[in-house]
Amino acid sequence: MNLRQLSKQTKTTIFFLMCVVAGTLVYLVEIQKPELTNQQKEQLNQIVLSEPAIKSHVWNHSNLSIGIIKEQVADRNAFASSLCEKFDATGARGVAIDVVDVLKLQKSGGDDWDVIGYARCRVK
């Protein structure tokens, strides 16, 4: 059976169900995006700045990208997870941390954001 053989009511029902599924997925993604207060972000910035391995960082809402020298941090996922533990202690939740090779990023002129480590801090 192909799409042309379906009745108009069946097509409408399928379209409606697809919209419900898409809307639910968007909702589930959006509720996991926490909004950090300015005070929380300042606390998190202090934590980031206190880490000598982090050479640069940038925020995109609740997503944090940190630039490190790849050879100086053996386990980048564990490093990002340790930041999450410190972030969790401040009450901030749901921050996603991407670890990127800062030297590779600089050499590419800011185009190569190859993620070499990642951690997602607790949501709740």
N, C-alpha and C. Protein backbone atom coordinates (compact mmCIF):
# COMPACT_ATOMS: atom_id res chain seq x y z
N MET A 1 0.86 -1.18 0.00
CA MET A 1 0.00 0.00 0.00
C MET A 1 0.90 1.23 0.00
N ASN A 2 0.55 2.18 -0.85
CA ASN A 2 1.34 3.42 -0.87
C ASN A 2 0.49 4.57 -0.34
N LEU A 3 1.10 5.72 -0.25
CA LEU A 3 0.45 6.89 0.35
C LEU A 3 -0.79 7.33 -0.42
N ARG A 4 -0.79 7.14 -1.71
CA ARG A 4 -1.96 7.56 -2.53
C ARG A 4 -3.19 6.72 -2.24
N GLN A 5 -3.00 5.49 -1.79
CA GLN A 5 -4.14 4.61 -1.54
C GLN A 5 -4.79 4.87 -0.17
N LEU A 6 -4.16 5.63 0.68
CA LEU A 6 -4.75 5.91 1.99
C LEU A 6 -5.85 6.95 1.87
N SER A 7 -6.84 6.85 2.74
CA SER A 7 -7.93 7.82 2.73
C SER A 7 -7.44 9.15 3.28
N LYS A 8 -8.18 10.20 2.98
CA LYS A 8 -7.83 11.53 3.47
C LYS A 8 -7.82 11.56 4.99
N GLN A 9 -8.77 10.88 5.61
CA GLN A 9 -8.85 10.85 7.08
C GLN A 9 -7.62 10.14 7.66
N THR A 10 -7.19 9.06 7.04
CA THR A 10 -6.01 8.34 7.52
C THR A 10 -4.76 9.20 7.38
N LYS A 11 -4.64 9.90 6.26
CA LYS A 11 -3.50 10.80 6.05
C LYS A 11 -3.50 11.91 7.10
N THR A 12 -4.67 12.46 7.39
CA THR A 12 -4.79 13.52 8.39
C THR A 12 -4.40 12.99 9.77
N THR A 13 -4.84 11.79 10.09
CA THR A 13 -4.51 11.18 11.38
C THR A 13 -3.00 10.95 11.49
N ILE A 14 -2.39 10.43 10.45
CA ILE A 14 -0.94 10.20 10.45
C ILE A 14 -0.20 11.52 10.62
N PHE A 15 -0.63 12.55 9.89
CA PHE A 15 0.02 13.85 9.99
C PHE A 15 -0.12 14.41 11.41
N PHE A 16 -1.31 14.28 11.99
CA PHE A 16 -1.54 14.76 13.35
C PHE A 16 -0.63 14.04 14.35
N LEU A 17 -0.53 12.73 14.23
CA LEU A 17 0.32 11.95 15.13
C LEU A 17 1.79 12.32 14.97
N MET A 18 2.23 12.58 13.76
CA MET A 18 3.61 13.00 13.53
C MET A 18 3.87 14.35 14.18
N CYS A 19 2.89 15.26 14.11
CA CYS A 19 3.04 16.57 14.76
C CYS A 19 3.10 16.42 16.27
N VAL A 20 2.29 15.55 16.84
CA VAL A 20 2.31 15.32 18.29
C VAL A 20 3.66 14.76 18.71
N VAL A 21 4.18 13.80 17.97
CA VAL A 21 5.49 13.21 18.29
C VAL A 21 6.58 14.27 18.20
N ALA A 22 6.57 15.07 17.13
CA ALA A 22 7.58 16.12 16.96
C ALA A 22 7.49 17.14 18.09
N GLY A 23 6.29 17.55 18.42
CA GLY A 23 6.10 18.51 19.51
C GLY A 23 6.58 17.96 20.84
N THR A 24 6.31 16.71 21.10
CA THR A 24 6.76 16.07 22.34
C THR A 24 8.28 16.02 22.40
N LEU A 25 8.92 15.68 21.29
CA LEU A 25 10.38 15.63 21.26
C LEU A 25 10.99 17.01 21.51
N VAL A 26 10.43 18.03 20.89
CA VAL A 26 10.92 19.39 21.11
C VAL A 26 10.76 19.78 22.57
N TYR A 27 9.62 19.47 23.14
CA TYR A 27 9.37 19.77 24.55
C TYR A 27 10.39 19.07 25.44
N LEU A 28 10.63 17.79 25.21
CA LEU A 28 11.57 17.03 26.04
C LEU A 28 12.98 17.58 25.93
N VAL A 29 13.36 18.04 24.77
CA VAL A 29 14.69 18.64 24.61
C VAL A 29 14.75 19.98 25.33
N GLU A 30 13.73 20.78 25.18
CA GLU A 30 13.72 22.13 25.75
C GLU A 30 13.68 22.13 27.28
N ILE A 31 12.98 21.18 27.90
CA ILE A 31 12.91 21.19 29.36
C ILE A 31 14.24 20.82 29.98
N GLN A 32 15.13 20.21 29.20
CA GLN A 32 16.44 19.85 29.73
C GLN A 32 17.46 20.95 29.54
N LYS A 33 17.08 22.07 28.96
CA LYS A 33 17.98 23.19 28.78
C LYS A 33 17.80 24.17 29.94
N PRO A 34 18.64 24.06 30.93
CA PRO A 34 18.47 24.96 32.06
C PRO A 34 18.94 26.37 31.72
N GLU A 35 18.34 27.31 32.35
CA GLU A 35 18.80 28.70 32.22
C GLU A 35 19.57 29.03 33.49
N LEU A 36 20.81 29.39 33.33
CA LEU A 36 21.64 29.74 34.48
C LEU A 36 21.41 31.19 34.86
N THR A 37 21.36 31.44 36.15
CA THR A 37 21.26 32.82 36.60
C THR A 37 22.63 33.47 36.42
N ASN A 38 22.67 34.78 36.46
CA ASN A 38 23.95 35.48 36.34
C ASN A 38 24.88 35.10 37.49
N GLN A 39 24.32 34.95 38.67
CA GLN A 39 25.12 34.57 39.83
C GLN A 39 25.72 33.18 39.64
N GLN A 40 24.92 32.24 39.16
CA GLN A 40 25.43 30.89 38.91
C GLN A 40 26.53 30.91 37.86
N LYS A 41 26.29 31.64 36.79
CA LYS A 41 27.29 31.69 35.71
C LYS A 41 28.59 32.30 36.22
N GLU A 42 28.50 33.30 37.06
CA GLU A 42 29.71 33.90 37.63
C GLU A 42 30.46 32.89 38.49
N GLN A 43 29.72 32.12 39.30
CA GLN A 43 30.36 31.08 40.10
C GLN A 43 31.04 30.04 39.21
N LEU A 44 30.37 29.65 38.16
CA LEU A 44 30.93 28.64 37.25
C LEU A 44 32.15 29.20 36.52
N ASN A 45 32.09 30.48 36.14
CA ASN A 45 33.25 31.11 35.51
C ASN A 45 34.46 31.10 36.44
N GLN A 46 34.24 31.34 37.73
CA GLN A 46 35.34 31.31 38.70
C GLN A 46 35.96 29.91 38.78
N ILE A 47 35.11 28.89 38.72
CA ILE A 47 35.61 27.51 38.74
C ILE A 47 36.44 27.26 37.48
N VAL A 48 35.92 27.66 36.34
CA VAL A 48 36.63 27.45 35.07
C VAL A 48 37.97 28.18 35.09
N LEU A 49 37.97 29.44 35.53
CA LEU A 49 39.20 30.23 35.55
C LEU A 49 40.23 29.69 36.54
N SER A 50 39.80 28.93 37.54
CA SER A 50 40.73 28.37 38.52
C SER A 50 41.42 27.10 38.02
N GLU A 51 40.98 26.58 36.88
CA GLU A 51 41.56 25.36 36.32
C GLU A 51 42.69 25.72 35.37
N PRO A 52 43.95 25.42 35.73
CA PRO A 52 45.07 25.80 34.86
C PRO A 52 45.08 25.11 33.50
N ALA A 53 44.45 23.95 33.40
CA ALA A 53 44.44 23.23 32.11
C ALA A 53 43.53 23.91 31.08
N ILE A 54 42.58 24.71 31.55
CA ILE A 54 41.64 25.37 30.63
C ILE A 54 42.28 26.66 30.12
N LYS A 55 42.48 26.73 28.82
CA LYS A 55 43.13 27.89 28.20
C LYS A 55 42.12 28.93 27.71
N SER A 56 40.91 28.48 27.40
CA SER A 56 39.84 29.40 26.99
C SER A 56 38.50 28.71 27.21
N HIS A 57 37.46 29.52 27.25
CA HIS A 57 36.12 28.95 27.38
C HIS A 57 35.10 29.91 26.78
N VAL A 58 33.98 29.34 26.39
CA VAL A 58 32.89 30.14 25.84
C VAL A 58 31.57 29.46 26.20
N TRP A 59 30.60 30.30 26.57
CA TRP A 59 29.26 29.82 26.92
C TRP A 59 28.32 30.00 25.75
N ASN A 60 27.42 29.06 25.57
CA ASN A 60 26.29 29.18 24.65
C ASN A 60 25.09 28.69 25.44
N HIS A 61 24.39 29.63 26.06
CA HIS A 61 23.30 29.34 27.01
C HIS A 61 23.87 28.50 28.15
N SER A 62 23.43 27.25 28.29
CA SER A 62 23.94 26.41 29.36
C SER A 62 24.97 25.40 28.85
N ASN A 63 25.46 25.63 27.65
CA ASN A 63 26.51 24.78 27.09
C ASN A 63 27.84 25.51 27.21
N LEU A 64 28.82 24.79 27.70
CA LEU A 64 30.14 25.36 27.91
C LEU A 64 31.15 24.61 27.05
N SER A 65 31.91 25.34 26.26
CA SER A 65 33.02 24.76 25.52
C SER A 65 34.30 25.24 26.16
N ILE A 66 35.16 24.29 26.51
CA ILE A 66 36.44 24.65 27.12
C ILE A 66 37.56 24.21 26.18
N GLY A 67 38.55 25.08 26.04
CA GLY A 67 39.70 24.78 25.21
C GLY A 67 40.87 24.37 26.08
N ILE A 68 41.45 23.22 25.77
CA ILE A 68 42.61 22.72 26.49
C ILE A 68 43.69 22.34 25.49
N ILE A 69 44.90 22.15 25.98
CA ILE A 69 45.95 21.57 25.16
C ILE A 69 45.83 20.06 25.34
N LYS A 70 45.51 19.39 24.26
CA LYS A 70 45.15 17.98 24.29
C LYS A 70 46.16 17.10 25.02
N GLU A 71 47.42 17.35 24.82
CA GLU A 71 48.46 16.52 25.42
C GLU A 71 48.58 16.72 26.93
N GLN A 72 48.02 17.78 27.46
CA GLN A 72 48.14 18.06 28.89
C GLN A 72 47.05 17.41 29.74
N VAL A 73 46.02 16.88 29.09
CA VAL A 73 44.92 16.24 29.83
C VAL A 73 44.70 14.86 29.22
N ALA A 74 45.04 13.82 29.98
CA ALA A 74 44.96 12.46 29.46
C ALA A 74 43.52 12.01 29.21
N ASP A 75 42.67 12.14 30.21
CA ASP A 75 41.28 11.69 30.08
C ASP A 75 40.36 12.91 30.07
N ARG A 76 40.03 13.37 28.87
CA ARG A 76 39.23 14.59 28.72
C ARG A 76 37.81 14.43 29.21
N ASN A 77 37.22 13.24 29.06
CA ASN A 77 35.86 13.01 29.58
C ASN A 77 35.85 13.09 31.11
N ALA A 78 36.86 12.50 31.73
CA ALA A 78 36.96 12.55 33.20
C ALA A 78 37.18 13.99 33.67
N PHE A 79 37.97 14.74 32.91
CA PHE A 79 38.20 16.14 33.26
C PHE A 79 36.89 16.93 33.21
N ALA A 80 36.11 16.73 32.15
CA ALA A 80 34.81 17.40 32.04
C ALA A 80 33.87 16.95 33.16
N SER A 81 33.91 15.67 33.50
CA SER A 81 33.06 15.17 34.59
C SER A 81 33.46 15.78 35.93
N SER A 82 34.76 16.00 36.13
CA SER A 82 35.19 16.61 37.39
C SER A 82 34.69 18.06 37.48
N LEU A 83 34.63 18.74 36.33
CA LEU A 83 34.03 20.08 36.32
C LEU A 83 32.55 20.01 36.69
N CYS A 84 31.87 19.00 36.18
CA CYS A 84 30.44 18.83 36.50
C CYS A 84 30.24 18.67 38.01
N GLU A 85 31.11 17.92 38.63
CA GLU A 85 30.99 17.74 40.08
C GLU A 85 31.11 19.08 40.80
N LYS A 86 32.04 19.90 40.36
CA LYS A 86 32.21 21.22 40.96
C LYS A 86 31.00 22.11 40.65
N PHE A 87 30.48 22.02 39.43
CA PHE A 87 29.30 22.81 39.05
C PHE A 87 28.09 22.38 39.87
N ASP A 88 27.93 21.07 40.05
CA ASP A 88 26.79 20.56 40.82
C ASP A 88 26.81 21.09 42.24
N ALA A 89 28.01 21.27 42.81
CA ALA A 89 28.13 21.77 44.18
C ALA A 89 27.61 23.19 44.31
N THR A 90 27.54 23.94 43.20
CA THR A 90 27.02 25.31 43.25
C THR A 90 25.51 25.35 43.08
N GLY A 91 24.90 24.21 42.74
CA GLY A 91 23.46 24.17 42.50
C GLY A 91 23.10 24.30 41.04
N ALA A 92 24.07 24.54 40.17
CA ALA A 92 23.81 24.62 38.73
C ALA A 92 23.61 23.20 38.21
N ARG A 93 22.62 23.03 37.38
CA ARG A 93 22.31 21.70 36.85
C ARG A 93 22.17 21.75 35.33
N GLY A 94 22.48 20.61 34.70
CA GLY A 94 22.22 20.44 33.29
C GLY A 94 23.21 21.08 32.33
N VAL A 95 24.34 21.53 32.81
CA VAL A 95 25.34 22.14 31.93
C VAL A 95 25.98 21.04 31.09
N ALA A 96 26.11 21.28 29.81
CA ALA A 96 26.81 20.37 28.91
C ALA A 96 28.20 20.97 28.66
N ILE A 97 29.22 20.15 28.83
CA ILE A 97 30.59 20.62 28.69
C ILE A 97 31.25 19.91 27.51
N ASP A 98 31.67 20.68 26.51
CA ASP A 98 32.45 20.18 25.39
C ASP A 98 33.90 20.54 25.63
N VAL A 99 34.79 19.59 25.42
CA VAL A 99 36.22 19.84 25.53
C VAL A 99 36.79 19.85 24.11
N VAL A 100 37.47 20.93 23.76
CA VAL A 100 38.06 21.03 22.42
C VAL A 100 39.56 21.29 22.53
N ASP A 101 40.27 20.89 21.48
CA ASP A 101 41.71 21.11 21.40
C ASP A 101 41.93 22.57 20.98
N VAL A 102 42.38 23.39 21.91
CA VAL A 102 42.50 24.82 21.66
C VAL A 102 43.55 25.13 20.58
N LEU A 103 44.61 24.34 20.52
CA LEU A 103 45.63 24.59 19.49
C LEU A 103 45.10 24.29 18.09
N LYS A 104 44.37 23.20 17.96
CA LYS A 104 43.75 22.85 16.69
C LYS A 104 42.72 23.91 16.28
N LEU A 105 41.98 24.39 17.25
CA LEU A 105 40.98 25.42 17.00
C LEU A 105 41.65 26.71 16.52
N GLN A 106 42.74 27.10 17.16
CA GLN A 106 43.46 28.31 16.75
C GLN A 106 44.06 28.17 15.36
N LYS A 107 44.66 27.01 15.08
CA LYS A 107 45.27 26.79 13.77
C LYS A 107 44.24 26.83 12.64
N SER A 108 43.02 26.42 12.95
CA SER A 108 41.96 26.40 11.92
C SER A 108 41.28 27.75 11.78
N GLY A 109 41.72 28.74 12.55
CA GLY A 109 41.08 30.04 12.50
C GLY A 109 39.71 30.06 13.15
N GLY A 110 39.47 29.12 14.06
CA GLY A 110 38.18 29.06 14.77
C GLY A 110 37.15 28.18 14.09
N ASP A 111 37.56 27.44 13.05
CA ASP A 111 36.60 26.61 12.32
C ASP A 111 36.51 25.17 12.83
N ASP A 112 37.58 24.65 13.45
CA ASP A 112 37.62 23.25 13.83
C ASP A 112 37.31 23.08 15.31
N TRP A 113 36.02 22.86 15.61
CA TRP A 113 35.55 22.67 16.98
C TRP A 113 35.40 21.18 17.25
N ASP A 114 36.41 20.40 16.92
CA ASP A 114 36.38 18.96 17.12
C ASP A 114 36.31 18.66 18.61
N VAL A 115 35.23 18.04 19.04
CA VAL A 115 35.03 17.73 20.46
C VAL A 115 35.85 16.50 20.82
N ILE A 116 36.77 16.67 21.78
CA ILE A 116 37.65 15.58 22.20
C ILE A 116 37.28 15.06 23.59
N GLY A 117 36.29 15.65 24.21
CA GLY A 117 35.80 15.22 25.51
C GLY A 117 34.43 15.84 25.76
N TYR A 118 33.64 15.17 26.60
CA TYR A 118 32.28 15.67 26.84
C TYR A 118 31.77 15.17 28.18
N ALA A 119 30.95 15.98 28.80
CA ALA A 119 30.21 15.54 29.99
C ALA A 119 28.92 16.34 30.06
N ARG A 120 27.88 15.69 30.53
CA ARG A 120 26.61 16.35 30.78
C ARG A 120 26.38 16.31 32.28
N CYS A 121 26.33 17.48 32.90
CA CYS A 121 26.13 17.55 34.34
C CYS A 121 24.70 17.16 34.70
N ARG A 122 24.49 16.83 35.96
CA ARG A 122 23.16 16.39 36.39
C ARG A 122 22.09 17.39 35.99
N VAL A 123 20.96 16.85 35.55
CA VAL A 123 19.85 17.70 35.13
C VAL A 123 19.05 18.17 36.34
N LYS A 124 18.79 17.31 37.26
CA LYS A 124 17.98 17.67 38.43
C LYS A 124 18.73 17.41 39.70
